[in-house]
């Protein structure tokens, strides 16, 4: 192998090494964001209204998803029944007031 080829091979390896590093860094950054979101209690679900992140909150044993962006509250099937059943205490109205 000539010196020229060796040099080119070296550059190629460096190039691919750098590309790999970039890919790894990107993946790490992605994973970090996902981990942080998880730690903050943000689910990977997106708000159907504004595309904001939905945050899972627990109110009196009922899990609800609230949008961090528009403040929308999303309920899974069956959850609305649980919410209305517990409405007596007025916590649901308090939740809305807190969002103002
Ligand atoms: Zn939203």
PDB file of C-alpha atoms and ligand atoms in Angstrom:
ATOM      1  CA  UNK A   1       0.000   0.000   0.000  1.00  0.00           C
ATOM      2  CA  UNK A   2       1.381   3.378  -0.983  1.00  0.00           C
ATOM      3  CA  UNK A   3       1.602   6.289   1.376  1.00  0.00           C
ATOM      4  CA  UNK A   4      -1.169   8.012  -0.551  1.00  0.00           C
ATOM      5  CA  UNK A   5      -3.571   5.090  -0.087  1.00  0.00           C
ATOM      6  CA  UNK A   6      -2.721   4.834   3.562  1.00  0.00           C
ATOM      7  CA  UNK A   7      -3.429   8.489   4.013  1.00  0.00           C
ATOM      8  CA  UNK A   8      -6.759   8.191   2.184  1.00  0.00           C
ATOM      9  CA  UNK A   9      -7.688   5.158   4.248  1.00  0.00           C
ATOM     10  CA  UNK A  10      -6.813   7.069   7.369  1.00  0.00           C
ATOM     11  CA  UNK A  11      -9.044   9.958   6.336  1.00  0.00           C
ATOM     12  CA  UNK A  12     -11.893   7.595   5.526  1.00  0.00           C
ATOM     13  CA  UNK A  13     -11.595   5.951   8.904  1.00  0.00           C
ATOM     14  CA  UNK A  14     -11.517   9.306  10.567  1.00  0.00           C
ATOM     15  CA  UNK A  15     -14.560  10.378   8.602  1.00  0.00           C
ATOM     16  CA  UNK A  16     -16.549   7.304   9.540  1.00  0.00           C
ATOM     17  CA  UNK A  17     -15.340   7.494  13.101  1.00  0.00           C
ATOM     18  CA  UNK A  18     -16.574  11.081  13.281  1.00  0.00           C
ATOM     19  CA  UNK A  19     -19.885  10.114  11.653  1.00  0.00           C
ATOM     20  CA  UNK A  20     -20.304   7.332  14.195  1.00  0.00           C
ATOM     21  CA  UNK A  21     -19.514   9.702  17.028  1.00  0.00           C
ATOM     22  CA  UNK A  22     -22.099  12.151  15.710  1.00  0.00           C
ATOM     23  CA  UNK A  23     -24.709   9.409  15.490  1.00  0.00           C
ATOM     24  CA  UNK A  24     -23.896   8.251  19.006  1.00  0.00           C
ATOM     25  CA  UNK A  25     -24.052  11.794  20.338  1.00  0.00           C
ATOM     26  CA  UNK A  26     -27.404  12.355  18.655  1.00  0.00           C
ATOM     27  CA  UNK A  27     -28.725   9.107  20.075  1.00  0.00           C
ATOM     28  CA  UNK A  28     -27.435  10.032  23.526  1.00  0.00           C
ATOM     29  CA  UNK A  29     -29.094  13.455  23.310  1.00  0.00           C
ATOM     30  CA  UNK A  30     -32.346  11.817  22.245  1.00  0.00           C
ATOM     31  CA  UNK A  31     -32.186   9.324  25.097  1.00  0.00           C
ATOM     32  CA  UNK A  32     -31.393  12.103  27.549  1.00  0.00           C
ATOM     33  CA  UNK A  33     -34.466  14.056  26.464  1.00  0.00           C
ATOM     34  CA  UNK A  34     -36.608  10.937  26.808  1.00  0.00           C
ATOM     35  CA  UNK A  35     -35.170  10.202  30.238  1.00  0.00           C
ATOM     36  CA  UNK A  36     -35.694  13.767  31.404  1.00  0.00           C
ATOM     37  CA  UNK A  37     -39.244  13.726  30.119  1.00  0.00           C
ATOM     38  CA  UNK A  38     -39.853  10.477  31.940  1.00  0.00           C
ATOM     39  CA  UNK A  39     -38.330  11.851  35.136  1.00  0.00           C
ATOM     40  CA  UNK A  40     -40.507  14.948  34.866  1.00  0.00           C
ATOM     41  CA  UNK A  41     -43.556  12.737  34.465  1.00  0.00           C
ATOM     42  CA  UNK A  42     -44.168  13.726  30.874  1.00  0.00           C
ATOM     43  CA  UNK A  43     -45.580  10.923  28.835  1.00  0.00           C
ATOM     44  CA  UNK A  44     -44.548  10.503  25.225  1.00  0.00           C
ATOM     45  CA  UNK A  45     -48.114  11.267  24.231  1.00  0.00           C
ATOM     46  CA  UNK A  46     -48.843  14.382  22.245  1.00  0.00           C
ATOM     47  CA  UNK A  47     -51.785  16.689  22.728  1.00  0.00           C
ATOM     48  CA  UNK A  48     -54.377  16.045  19.987  1.00  0.00           C
ATOM     49  CA  UNK A  49     -55.196  19.757  19.950  1.00  0.00           C
ATOM     50  CA  UNK A  50     -51.885  21.601  19.882  1.00  0.00           C
ATOM     51  CA  UNK A  51     -49.137  18.967  19.671  1.00  0.00           C
ATOM     52  CA  UNK A  52     -47.822  19.856  23.142  1.00  0.00           C
ATOM     53  CA  UNK A  53     -46.595  17.200  25.539  1.00  0.00           C
ATOM     54  CA  UNK A  54     -49.143  15.546  27.748  1.00  0.00           C
ATOM     55  CA  UNK A  55     -48.272  15.261  31.398  1.00  0.00           C
ATOM     56  CA  UNK A  56     -49.850  12.511  33.402  1.00  0.00           C
ATOM     57  CA  UNK A  57     -51.312  13.721  36.647  1.00  0.00           C
ATOM     58  CA  UNK A  58     -53.046  11.799  39.362  1.00  0.00           C
ATOM     59  CA  UNK A  59     -55.998  13.362  41.072  1.00  0.00           C
ATOM     60  CA  UNK A  60     -57.715  11.282  43.721  1.00  0.00           C
ATOM     61  CA  UNK A  61     -56.609   8.004  42.124  1.00  0.00           C
ATOM     62  CA  UNK A  62     -57.754   9.070  38.640  1.00  0.00           C
ATOM     63  CA  UNK A  63     -55.021   9.405  36.053  1.00  0.00           C
ATOM     64  CA  UNK A  64     -55.539  12.283  33.658  1.00  0.00           C
ATOM     65  CA  UNK A  65     -53.369  13.731  30.918  1.00  0.00           C
ATOM     66  CA  UNK A  66     -52.927  17.471  30.942  1.00  0.00           C
ATOM     67  CA  UNK A  67     -51.327  19.380  28.090  1.00  0.00           C
ATOM     68  CA  UNK A  68     -48.400  21.548  29.139  1.00  0.00           C
ATOM     69  CA  UNK A  69     -48.937  23.921  26.226  1.00  0.00           C
ATOM     70  CA  UNK A  70     -52.669  24.632  26.006  1.00  0.00           C
ATOM     71  CA  UNK A  71     -53.722  23.291  29.400  1.00  0.00           C
ATOM     72  CA  UNK A  72     -56.140  20.833  27.836  1.00  0.00           C
ATOM     73  CA  UNK A  73     -57.163  17.859  29.935  1.00  0.00           C
ATOM     74  CA  UNK A  74     -57.480  14.479  28.269  1.00  0.00           C
ATOM     75  CA  UNK A  75     -59.093  11.442  29.735  1.00  0.00           C
ATOM     76  CA  UNK A  76     -58.909   7.834  28.713  1.00  0.00           C
ATOM     77  CA  UNK A  77     -62.142   5.913  28.355  1.00  0.00           C
ATOM     78  CA  UNK A  78     -63.635   5.219  31.747  1.00  0.00           C
ATOM     79  CA  UNK A  79     -61.708   8.005  33.405  1.00  0.00           C
ATOM     80  CA  UNK A  80     -64.450  10.553  32.813  1.00  0.00           C
ATOM     81  CA  UNK A  81     -66.833   8.308  34.740  1.00  0.00           C
ATOM     82  CA  UNK A  82     -64.382   8.152  37.603  1.00  0.00           C
ATOM     83  CA  UNK A  83     -63.937  11.909  37.503  1.00  0.00           C
ATOM     84  CA  UNK A  84     -67.639  12.714  37.499  1.00  0.00           C
ATOM     85  CA  UNK A  85     -68.184  10.182  40.259  1.00  0.00           C
ATOM     86  CA  UNK A  86     -65.654  12.037  42.385  1.00  0.00           C
ATOM     87  CA  UNK A  87     -66.904  15.472  41.378  1.00  0.00           C
ATOM     88  CA  UNK A  88     -68.742  15.884  44.722  1.00  0.00           C
ATOM     89  CA  UNK A  89     -65.602  17.273  46.360  1.00  0.00           C
ATOM     90  CA  UNK A  90     -65.201  19.786  43.571  1.00  0.00           C
ATOM     91  CA  UNK A  91     -61.565  18.864  42.903  1.00  0.00           C
ATOM     92  CA  UNK A  92     -62.211  18.844  39.176  1.00  0.00           C
ATOM     93  CA  UNK A  93     -63.365  22.463  39.204  1.00  0.00           C
ATOM     94  CA  UNK A  94     -60.354  23.318  41.365  1.00  0.00           C
ATOM     95  CA  UNK A  95     -58.132  21.743  38.714  1.00  0.00           C
ATOM     96  CA  UNK A  96     -59.558  24.055  36.085  1.00  0.00           C
ATOM     97  CA  UNK A  97     -59.144  27.068  38.298  1.00  0.00           C
ATOM     98  CA  UNK A  98     -55.489  26.176  38.844  1.00  0.00           C
ATOM     99  CA  UNK A  99     -54.938  26.236  35.095  1.00  0.00           C
ATOM    100  CA  UNK A 100     -55.992  29.878  34.759  1.00  0.00           C
TER     101      UNK A 100
HETATM  102 ZN1  LIG B   1     -52.458  21.081  23.975  1.00  0.00          ZN
END
